[in-house]
Amino acid sequence: MTMPDKEPRVIVALDFPSAGPALDLVSALDPALCRLKVGKEMFTRFGPAFVEKLAGKGFDVFLDLKFHDIPNTVAAACVAAADLGVWMINLHASGGRRMMETARERLDGAARRPLLVAVTILTSLTREDIAEVGFRGAPRENVLRLARLARGSGMDGIVCSPREAADVRPEVGADFLLVTPGVRPARAALDDQQRVMTPADAIAGGADFLVIGRPITAAADPLQSLRDIREEIAQQVRHSPTAL
Ligand code: C5P
């Protein structure tokens, strides 16, 4: 994989129950300063037309639908997502090597090729939760195993918690993307996130892209909040040559 442009590194999570406020927010933002993430709620309500509208405004869109199904179905869904003109899509690494490899092959043959990243273990799951569905060991061990499997199956990177990034980075090497939600600027409210890190710490830990929602979307001045976060990231990048 040729490494994609890392700038802009902030991916704003658009989690709104209606399209109007989401589009109002988007008109206050700038594709040169951030990317956008559309997840299951907005996609299920507003569909492909909403995604195409965002892409039409010049934004790179991460379509966060976390596919997990038989290989042929996931590969076909990935190609359908690519046809929307999105920048990044994702699937569950626990769908297995054949599912990931089939998606990889089918996307490589498609006219458009979005970045394809894998979810390892959802950060909402505890050791007890994963034991109940048959995974042995701590979430961290499973994250590392699935990160290696994702890499070996041709994925461009994984989504992981910023706290996991520093553990994962040495396992997967430099040219593998780490996309981290669970990021909060030092003075921001935690909302329902528990295990958070600041943007600077996430970058220092090896994250490439940061998914940030409410600290921007719920701010009185979203653009200013984005600019503040970008400044914090830029300072850290200057101090960590490996983050370039
Ligand atoms: O508003 P906030 O910054 O918490 O939004 C984070 C976004 O990242 C949400 O869209 C959430 O669903 C997503 N996410 C997360 N933690 C994960 C995976 C995804 O917060 N482990």
PDB file of C-alpha atoms and ligand atoms in Angstrom:
ATOM      1  CA  MET A   1       0.000   0.000   0.000  1.00  0.00           C
ATOM      2  CA  THR A   2       1.240   3.504  -0.707  1.00  0.00           C
ATOM      3  CA  MET A   3       0.591   5.428   2.476  1.00  0.00           C
ATOM      4  CA  PRO A   4      -2.271   7.898   2.100  1.00  0.00           C
ATOM      5  CA  ASP A   5      -1.964  11.564   2.919  1.00  0.00           C
ATOM      6  CA  LYS A   6      -2.276  11.794   6.671  1.00  0.00           C
ATOM      7  CA  GLU A   7      -3.432  15.393   6.564  1.00  0.00           C
ATOM      8  CA  PRO A   8      -6.038  16.151   7.717  1.00  0.00           C
ATOM      9  CA  ARG A   9      -5.797  13.647  10.576  1.00  0.00           C
ATOM     10  CA  VAL A  10      -9.051  14.482  12.325  1.00  0.00           C
ATOM     11  CA  ILE A  11     -12.113  12.495  11.237  1.00  0.00           C
ATOM     12  CA  VAL A  12     -15.249  14.175  12.631  1.00  0.00           C
ATOM     13  CA  ALA A  13     -17.864  11.592  13.680  1.00  0.00           C
ATOM     14  CA  LEU A  14     -21.265  12.768  12.450  1.00  0.00           C
ATOM     15  CA  ASP A  15     -23.674  11.115  14.872  1.00  0.00           C
ATOM     16  CA  PHE A  16     -26.963  13.003  14.486  1.00  0.00           C
ATOM     17  CA  PRO A  17     -30.531  11.658  14.478  1.00  0.00           C
ATOM     18  CA  SER A  18     -31.491  13.984  11.609  1.00  0.00           C
ATOM     19  CA  ALA A  19     -29.722  15.194   8.492  1.00  0.00           C
ATOM     20  CA  GLY A  20     -30.382  18.961   8.880  1.00  0.00           C
ATOM     21  CA  PRO A  21     -28.156  19.615  11.926  1.00  0.00           C
ATOM     22  CA  ALA A  22     -25.470  17.330  10.475  1.00  0.00           C
ATOM     23  CA  LEU A  23     -25.414  19.323   7.227  1.00  0.00           C
ATOM     24  CA  ASP A  24     -25.430  22.635   9.186  1.00  0.00           C
ATOM     25  CA  LEU A  25     -22.349  21.444  11.048  1.00  0.00           C
ATOM     26  CA  VAL A  26     -20.686  20.271   7.854  1.00  0.00           C
ATOM     27  CA  SER A  27     -21.180  23.691   6.262  1.00  0.00           C
ATOM     28  CA  ALA A  28     -19.228  25.180   9.192  1.00  0.00           C
ATOM     29  CA  LEU A  29     -16.329  22.767   8.533  1.00  0.00           C
ATOM     30  CA  ASP A  30     -13.753  22.636   5.746  1.00  0.00           C
ATOM     31  CA  PRO A  31     -12.524  19.559   3.797  1.00  0.00           C
ATOM     32  CA  ALA A  32      -8.974  20.884   4.062  1.00  0.00           C
ATOM     33  CA  LEU A  33      -9.200  20.722   7.878  1.00  0.00           C
ATOM     34  CA  CYS A  34     -11.013  17.454   8.590  1.00  0.00           C
ATOM     35  CA  ARG A  35     -12.534  14.299   7.208  1.00  0.00           C
ATOM     36  CA  LEU A  36     -16.002  12.979   8.131  1.00  0.00           C
ATOM     37  CA  LYS A  37     -17.280   9.670   9.495  1.00  0.00           C
ATOM     38  CA  VAL A  38     -20.775   8.353   8.792  1.00  0.00           C
ATOM     39  CA  GLY A  39     -21.867   5.418  10.928  1.00  0.00           C
ATOM     40  CA  LYS A  40     -24.716   2.948  11.065  1.00  0.00           C
ATOM     41  CA  GLU A  41     -27.315   5.343  12.494  1.00  0.00           C
ATOM     42  CA  MET A  42     -27.027   8.085   9.893  1.00  0.00           C
ATOM     43  CA  PHE A  43     -26.478   5.648   7.030  1.00  0.00           C
ATOM     44  CA  THR A  44     -29.546   3.618   7.987  1.00  0.00           C
ATOM     45  CA  ARG A  45     -31.692   6.754   8.180  1.00  0.00           C
ATOM     46  CA  PHE A  46     -30.355   8.811   5.299  1.00  0.00           C
ATOM     47  CA  GLY A  47     -28.660   6.289   3.054  1.00  0.00           C
ATOM     48  CA  PRO A  48     -26.239   6.538   0.154  1.00  0.00           C
ATOM     49  CA  ALA A  49     -27.609   9.942  -0.960  1.00  0.00           C
ATOM     50  CA  PHE A  50     -26.414  11.486   2.313  1.00  0.00           C
ATOM     51  CA  VAL A  51     -22.932  10.022   1.891  1.00  0.00           C
ATOM     52  CA  GLU A  52     -22.738  11.188  -1.719  1.00  0.00           C
ATOM     53  CA  LYS A  53     -23.788  14.671  -0.634  1.00  0.00           C
ATOM     54  CA  LEU A  54     -20.876  14.874   1.816  1.00  0.00           C
ATOM     55  CA  ALA A  55     -18.433  13.523  -0.767  1.00  0.00           C
ATOM     56  CA  GLY A  56     -19.870  16.028  -3.262  1.00  0.00           C
ATOM     57  CA  LYS A  57     -18.899  18.841  -0.877  1.00  0.00           C
ATOM     58  CA  GLY A  58     -15.296  17.705  -1.173  1.00  0.00           C
ATOM     59  CA  PHE A  59     -15.009  15.769   2.104  1.00  0.00           C
ATOM     60  CA  ASP A  60     -13.227  12.439   2.457  1.00  0.00           C
ATOM     61  CA  VAL A  61     -15.809  10.142   4.069  1.00  0.00           C
ATOM     62  CA  PHE A  62     -15.110   7.172   6.323  1.00  0.00           C
ATOM     63  CA  LEU A  63     -18.158   4.914   5.961  1.00  0.00           C
ATOM     64  CA  ASP A  64     -18.141   3.126   9.321  1.00  0.00           C
ATOM     65  CA  LEU A  65     -20.484   0.168   8.711  1.00  0.00           C
ATOM     66  CA  LYS A  66     -18.218  -2.559  10.192  1.00  0.00           C
ATOM     67  CA  PHE A  67     -19.172  -5.306   7.738  1.00  0.00           C
ATOM     68  CA  HIS A  68     -19.199  -8.894   9.047  1.00  0.00           C
ATOM     69  CA  ASP A  69     -20.746 -11.636   6.908  1.00  0.00           C
ATOM     70  CA  ILE A  70     -19.776 -14.402   4.484  1.00  0.00           C
ATOM     71  CA  PRO A  71     -16.848 -13.419   2.232  1.00  0.00           C
ATOM     72  CA  ASN A  72     -18.882 -12.890  -0.959  1.00  0.00           C
ATOM     73  CA  THR A  73     -21.440 -10.674   0.772  1.00  0.00           C
ATOM     74  CA  VAL A  74     -18.828  -8.526   2.521  1.00  0.00           C
ATOM     75  CA  ALA A  75     -16.796  -8.142  -0.680  1.00  0.00           C
ATOM     76  CA  ALA A  76     -19.894  -7.070  -2.617  1.00  0.00           C
ATOM     77  CA  ALA A  77     -20.841  -4.592   0.124  1.00  0.00           C
ATOM     78  CA  CYS A  78     -17.293  -3.160   0.051  1.00  0.00           C
ATOM     79  CA  VAL A  79     -17.519  -2.623  -3.716  1.00  0.00           C
ATOM     80  CA  ALA A  80     -20.941  -0.982  -3.283  1.00  0.00           C
ATOM     81  CA  ALA A  81     -19.430   1.338  -0.644  1.00  0.00           C
ATOM     82  CA  ALA A  82     -16.492   2.107  -2.938  1.00  0.00           C
ATOM     83  CA  ASP A  83     -18.952   3.089  -5.672  1.00  0.00           C
ATOM     84  CA  LEU A  84     -20.251   5.825  -3.344  1.00  0.00           C
ATOM     85  CA  GLY A  85     -16.871   7.518  -3.617  1.00  0.00           C
ATOM     86  CA  VAL A  86     -15.897   7.116   0.042  1.00  0.00           C
ATOM     87  CA  TRP A  87     -12.341   7.393   1.297  1.00  0.00           C
ATOM     88  CA  MET A  88     -12.318   4.639   3.963  1.00  0.00           C
ATOM     89  CA  ILE A  89     -14.491   1.635   4.854  1.00  0.00           C
ATOM     90  CA  ASN A  90     -14.246  -1.054   7.525  1.00  0.00           C
ATOM     91  CA  LEU A  91     -15.107  -4.620   8.456  1.00  0.00           C
ATOM     92  CA  HIS A  92     -14.662  -6.909  11.465  1.00  0.00           C
ATOM     93  CA  ALA A  93     -11.360  -8.805  11.563  1.00  0.00           C
ATOM     94  CA  SER A  94     -13.185 -11.601  13.427  1.00  0.00           C
ATOM     95  CA  GLY A  95     -14.962 -12.340  10.125  1.00  0.00           C
ATOM     96  CA  GLY A  96     -11.750 -14.189   9.328  1.00  0.00           C
ATOM     97  CA  ARG A  97      -8.922 -14.260   6.825  1.00  0.00           C
ATOM     98  CA  ARG A  98     -10.997 -15.418   3.846  1.00  0.00           C
ATOM     99  CA  MET A  99     -13.558 -12.674   4.380  1.00  0.00           C
ATOM    100  CA  MET A 100     -10.845  -9.996   4.549  1.00  0.00           C
ATOM    101  CA  GLU A 101      -8.841 -11.372   1.629  1.00  0.00           C
ATOM    102  CA  THR A 102     -11.916 -11.628  -0.594  1.00  0.00           C
ATOM    103  CA  ALA A 103     -12.846  -8.021   0.208  1.00  0.00           C
ATOM    104  CA  ARG A 104      -9.261  -6.958  -0.539  1.00  0.00           C
ATOM    105  CA  GLU A 105      -9.181  -8.769  -3.907  1.00  0.00           C
ATOM    106  CA  ARG A 106     -12.570  -7.500  -5.012  1.00  0.00           C
ATOM    107  CA  LEU A 107     -11.723  -3.900  -4.069  1.00  0.00           C
ATOM    108  CA  ASP A 108      -8.394  -4.091  -5.876  1.00  0.00           C
ATOM    109  CA  GLY A 109     -10.327  -4.924  -9.037  1.00  0.00           C
ATOM    110  CA  ALA A 110     -12.887  -2.145  -8.523  1.00  0.00           C
ATOM    111  CA  ALA A 111     -12.793   1.232 -10.225  1.00  0.00           C
ATOM    112  CA  ARG A 112     -12.380   3.003  -6.879  1.00  0.00           C
ATOM    113  CA  ARG A 113     -10.281   1.734  -4.029  1.00  0.00           C
ATOM    114  CA  PRO A 114     -11.088   3.188  -0.600  1.00  0.00           C
ATOM    115  CA  LEU A 115      -8.818   2.406   2.315  1.00  0.00           C
ATOM    116  CA  LEU A 116      -9.981  -0.801   3.999  1.00  0.00           C
ATOM    117  CA  VAL A 117      -9.493  -1.084   7.759  1.00  0.00           C
ATOM    118  CA  ALA A 118     -10.548  -3.706  10.294  1.00  0.00           C
ATOM    119  CA  VAL A 119     -12.129  -3.543  13.733  1.00  0.00           C
ATOM    120  CA  THR A 120     -10.377  -5.963  16.102  1.00  0.00           C
ATOM    121  CA  ILE A 121     -12.143  -6.167  19.494  1.00  0.00           C
ATOM    122  CA  LEU A 122     -14.779  -3.517  20.154  1.00  0.00           C
ATOM    123  CA  THR A 123     -13.569  -1.308  22.995  1.00  0.00           C
ATOM    124  CA  SER A 124     -16.942  -1.727  24.693  1.00  0.00           C
ATOM    125  CA  LEU A 125     -16.177  -5.413  25.356  1.00  0.00           C
ATOM    126  CA  THR A 126     -14.649  -6.582  28.644  1.00  0.00           C
ATOM    127  CA  ARG A 127     -12.636  -9.740  29.262  1.00  0.00           C
ATOM    128  CA  GLU A 128     -15.829 -11.421  30.528  1.00  0.00           C
ATOM    129  CA  ASP A 129     -17.769 -10.386  27.420  1.00  0.00           C
ATOM    130  CA  ILE A 130     -15.220 -11.838  25.018  1.00  0.00           C
ATOM    131  CA  ALA A 131     -14.845 -15.011  27.129  1.00  0.00           C
ATOM    132  CA  GLU A 132     -18.598 -15.527  26.860  1.00  0.00           C
ATOM    133  CA  VAL A 133     -18.403 -15.556  23.058  1.00  0.00           C
ATOM    134  CA  GLY A 134     -15.411 -17.906  23.097  1.00  0.00           C
ATOM    135  CA  PHE A 135     -12.287 -15.714  22.927  1.00  0.00           C
ATOM    136  CA  ARG A 136      -9.511 -16.746  25.317  1.00  0.00           C
ATOM    137  CA  GLY A 137      -7.344 -14.270  27.194  1.00  0.00           C
ATOM    138  CA  ALA A 138      -7.423 -10.534  27.707  1.00  0.00           C
ATOM    139  CA  PRO A 139      -8.897  -8.128  25.147  1.00  0.00           C
ATOM    140  CA  ARG A 140      -5.375  -6.776  24.510  1.00  0.00           C
ATOM    141  CA  GLU A 141      -3.983 -10.180  23.451  1.00  0.00           C
ATOM    142  CA  ASN A 142      -6.917 -10.613  21.084  1.00  0.00           C
ATOM    143  CA  VAL A 143      -6.462  -7.113  19.677  1.00  0.00           C
ATOM    144  CA  LEU A 144      -2.807  -7.901  18.890  1.00  0.00           C
ATOM    145  CA  ARG A 145      -3.651 -11.266  17.320  1.00  0.00           C
ATOM    146  CA  LEU A 146      -6.431  -9.803  15.176  1.00  0.00           C
ATOM    147  CA  ALA A 147      -4.238  -6.826  14.199  1.00  0.00           C
ATOM    148  CA  ARG A 148      -1.602  -9.257  12.871  1.00  0.00           C
ATOM    149  CA  LEU A 149      -4.288 -11.255  11.081  1.00  0.00           C
ATOM    150  CA  ALA A 150      -5.710  -8.059   9.533  1.00  0.00           C
ATOM    151  CA  ARG A 151      -2.279  -7.054   8.337  1.00  0.00           C
ATOM    152  CA  GLY A 152      -1.611 -10.544   6.920  1.00  0.00           C
ATOM    153  CA  SER A 153      -4.991 -10.469   5.156  1.00  0.00           C
ATOM    154  CA  GLY A 154      -4.181  -7.295   3.240  1.00  0.00           C
ATOM    155  CA  MET A 155      -5.977  -4.703   5.316  1.00  0.00           C
ATOM    156  CA  ASP A 156      -4.657  -1.127   5.203  1.00  0.00           C
ATOM    157  CA  GLY A 157      -4.979  -0.723   8.958  1.00  0.00           C
ATOM    158  CA  ILE A 158      -7.219  -1.172  11.989  1.00  0.00           C
ATOM    159  CA  VAL A 159      -9.505   0.843  14.219  1.00  0.00           C
ATOM    160  CA  CYS A 160      -8.306   0.648  17.806  1.00  0.00           C
ATOM    161  CA  SER A 161      -8.426   2.546  21.077  1.00  0.00           C
ATOM    162  CA  PRO A 162      -5.651   5.129  21.441  1.00  0.00           C
ATOM    163  CA  ARG A 163      -4.509   3.190  24.514  1.00  0.00           C
ATOM    164  CA  GLU A 164      -3.945   0.128  22.344  1.00  0.00           C
ATOM    165  CA  ALA A 165      -2.124   2.020  19.588  1.00  0.00           C
ATOM    166  CA  ALA A 166       1.250   2.029  21.335  1.00  0.00           C
ATOM    167  CA  ASP A 167       1.040  -1.767  21.885  1.00  0.00           C
ATOM    168  CA  VAL A 168      -0.130  -2.473  18.360  1.00  0.00           C
ATOM    169  CA  ARG A 169       2.326  -0.247  16.477  1.00  0.00           C
ATOM    170  CA  PRO A 170       5.441  -2.410  17.060  1.00  0.00           C
ATOM    171  CA  GLU A 171       3.480  -5.538  16.021  1.00  0.00           C
ATOM    172  CA  VAL A 172       2.313  -4.169  12.683  1.00  0.00           C
ATOM    173  CA  GLY A 173       5.101  -1.848  11.544  1.00  0.00           C
ATOM    174  CA  ALA A 174       5.008   1.739  10.396  1.00  0.00           C
ATOM    175  CA  ASP A 175       3.051   1.385   7.152  1.00  0.00           C
ATOM    176  CA  PHE A 176      -0.198   0.154   8.712  1.00  0.00           C
ATOM    177  CA  LEU A 177      -2.879   2.669   9.596  1.00  0.00           C
ATOM    178  CA  LEU A 178      -4.125   3.054  13.155  1.00  0.00           C
ATOM    179  CA  VAL A 179      -7.449   4.889  13.385  1.00  0.00           C
ATOM    180  CA  THR A 180      -8.414   5.782  16.940  1.00  0.00           C
ATOM    181  CA  PRO A 181     -11.732   6.931  18.453  1.00  0.00           C
ATOM    182  CA  GLY A 182     -11.974   7.608  22.201  1.00  0.00           C
ATOM    183  CA  VAL A 183     -10.055  10.878  21.939  1.00  0.00           C
ATOM    184  CA  ARG A 184     -10.788  13.840  24.180  1.00  0.00           C
ATOM    185  CA  PRO A 185      -8.960  17.171  24.358  1.00  0.00           C
ATOM    186  CA  ALA A 186      -7.653  17.726  27.882  1.00  0.00           C
ATOM    187  CA  ARG A 187     -10.468  19.991  29.070  1.00  0.00           C
ATOM    188  CA  ALA A 188     -13.374  18.351  27.187  1.00  0.00           C
ATOM    189  CA  ALA A 189     -16.270  16.393  28.720  1.00  0.00           C
ATOM    190  CA  LEU A 190     -15.846  12.615  28.578  1.00  0.00           C
ATOM    191  CA  ASP A 191     -19.474  12.029  27.438  1.00  0.00           C
ATOM    192  CA  ASP A 192     -19.944   8.233  27.547  1.00  0.00           C
ATOM    193  CA  GLN A 193     -16.321   7.437  26.701  1.00  0.00           C
ATOM    194  CA  GLN A 194     -14.380   5.810  29.550  1.00  0.00           C
ATOM    195  CA  ARG A 195     -10.840   5.078  28.444  1.00  0.00           C
ATOM    196  CA  VAL A 196      -9.825   8.198  26.572  1.00  0.00           C
ATOM    197  CA  MET A 197      -6.584   9.883  25.581  1.00  0.00           C
ATOM    198  CA  THR A 198      -5.814  13.389  24.412  1.00  0.00           C
ATOM    199  CA  PRO A 199      -5.107  14.019  20.719  1.00  0.00           C
ATOM    200  CA  ALA A 200      -1.418  14.603  21.505  1.00  0.00           C
ATOM    201  CA  ASP A 201      -1.133  11.322  23.443  1.00  0.00           C
ATOM    202  CA  ALA A 202      -2.893   9.394  20.686  1.00  0.00           C
ATOM    203  CA  ILE A 203      -0.432  10.740  18.090  1.00  0.00           C
ATOM    204  CA  ALA A 204       2.508  10.039  20.412  1.00  0.00           C
ATOM    205  CA  GLY A 205       1.219   6.446  20.754  1.00  0.00           C
ATOM    206  CA  GLY A 206       1.317   5.982  16.984  1.00  0.00           C
ATOM    207  CA  ALA A 207      -2.217   6.844  15.824  1.00  0.00           C
ATOM    208  CA  ASP A 208      -2.490   8.063  12.223  1.00  0.00           C
ATOM    209  CA  PHE A 209      -6.092   9.301  12.194  1.00  0.00           C
ATOM    210  CA  LEU A 210      -8.242  10.411  15.125  1.00  0.00           C
ATOM    211  CA  VAL A 211     -12.028   9.944  15.129  1.00  0.00           C
ATOM    212  CA  ILE A 212     -13.503  12.755  17.217  1.00  0.00           C
ATOM    213  CA  GLY A 213     -17.226  13.430  17.574  1.00  0.00           C
ATOM    214  CA  ARG A 214     -18.851  15.418  20.334  1.00  0.00           C
ATOM    215  CA  PRO A 215     -15.864  17.590  21.351  1.00  0.00           C
ATOM    216  CA  ILE A 216     -16.370  19.117  17.878  1.00  0.00           C
ATOM    217  CA  THR A 217     -19.999  18.413  16.940  1.00  0.00           C
ATOM    218  CA  ALA A 218     -21.419  19.609  20.292  1.00  0.00           C
ATOM    219  CA  ALA A 219     -19.052  22.596  20.706  1.00  0.00           C
ATOM    220  CA  ALA A 220     -20.453  26.122  20.682  1.00  0.00           C
ATOM    221  CA  ASP A 221     -17.932  26.870  17.941  1.00  0.00           C
ATOM    222  CA  PRO A 222     -17.143  23.577  16.124  1.00  0.00           C
ATOM    223  CA  LEU A 223     -14.634  25.126  13.735  1.00  0.00           C
ATOM    224  CA  GLN A 224     -12.674  26.681  16.605  1.00  0.00           C
ATOM    225  CA  SER A 225     -12.706  23.379  18.496  1.00  0.00           C
ATOM    226  CA  LEU A 226     -11.386  21.640  15.363  1.00  0.00           C
ATOM    227  CA  ARG A 227      -8.671  24.276  14.965  1.00  0.00           C
ATOM    228  CA  ASP A 228      -7.614  23.855  18.619  1.00  0.00           C
ATOM    229  CA  ILE A 229      -7.399  20.074  18.213  1.00  0.00           C
ATOM    230  CA  ARG A 230      -5.433  20.458  14.970  1.00  0.00           C
ATOM    231  CA  GLU A 231      -2.970  22.752  16.727  1.00  0.00           C
ATOM    232  CA  GLU A 232      -2.491  20.221  19.544  1.00  0.00           C
ATOM    233  CA  ILE A 233      -1.865  17.484  16.940  1.00  0.00           C
ATOM    234  CA  ALA A 234       0.536  19.646  14.921  1.00  0.00           C
ATOM    235  CA  GLN A 235       2.619  20.386  18.020  1.00  0.00           C
ATOM    236  CA  GLN A 236       2.842  16.683  18.856  1.00  0.00           C
ATOM    237  CA  VAL A 237       3.711  15.711  15.264  1.00  0.00           C
ATOM    238  CA  ARG A 238       6.595  18.212  15.380  1.00  0.00           C
ATOM    239  CA  HIS A 239       7.846  16.412  18.502  1.00  0.00           C
ATOM    240  CA  SER A 240       7.425  12.863  17.138  1.00  0.00           C
ATOM    241  CA  PRO A 241       9.243  12.490  13.826  1.00  0.00           C
ATOM    242  CA  THR A 242       7.833   8.942  13.491  1.00  0.00           C
ATOM    243  CA  ALA A 243       4.310  10.426  13.294  1.00  0.00           C
ATOM    244  CA  LEU A 244       5.063  12.231  10.011  1.00  0.00           C
TER     245      LEU A 244
HETATM  246  O1  C5P B   1     -18.487  11.692  20.172  1.00  0.00           O
HETATM  247  P1  C5P B   1     -17.308  10.745  20.235  1.00  0.00           P
HETATM  248  O2  C5P B   1     -15.982  11.427  20.038  1.00  0.00           O
HETATM  249  O3  C5P B   1     -17.352   9.869  21.457  1.00  0.00           O
HETATM  250  O4  C5P B   1     -17.532   9.809  18.957  1.00  0.00           O
HETATM  251  C1  C5P B   1     -16.667   8.743  18.693  1.00  0.00           C
HETATM  252  C2  C5P B   1     -17.137   8.003  17.473  1.00  0.00           C
HETATM  253  O5  C5P B   1     -16.317   6.850  17.302  1.00  0.00           O
HETATM  254  C3  C5P B   1     -18.572   7.490  17.528  1.00  0.00           C
HETATM  255  O6  C5P B   1     -19.077   7.501  16.176  1.00  0.00           O
HETATM  256  C4  C5P B   1     -18.422   6.072  18.023  1.00  0.00           C
HETATM  257  O7  C5P B   1     -19.444   5.226  17.568  1.00  0.00           O
HETATM  258  C5  C5P B   1     -17.091   5.669  17.390  1.00  0.00           C
HETATM  259  N1  C5P B   1     -16.383   4.617  18.105  1.00  0.00           N
HETATM  260  C6  C5P B   1     -15.972   4.730  19.424  1.00  0.00           C
HETATM  261  N2  C5P B   1     -15.285   3.728  20.037  1.00  0.00           N
HETATM  262  C7  C5P B   1     -15.005   2.628  19.363  1.00  0.00           C
HETATM  263  C8  C5P B   1     -15.386   2.489  18.024  1.00  0.00           C
HETATM  264  C9  C5P B   1     -16.074   3.513  17.426  1.00  0.00           C
HETATM  265  O8  C5P B   1     -16.219   5.736  20.061  1.00  0.00           O
HETATM  266  N3  C5P B   1     -14.311   1.686  19.952  1.00  0.00           N
END
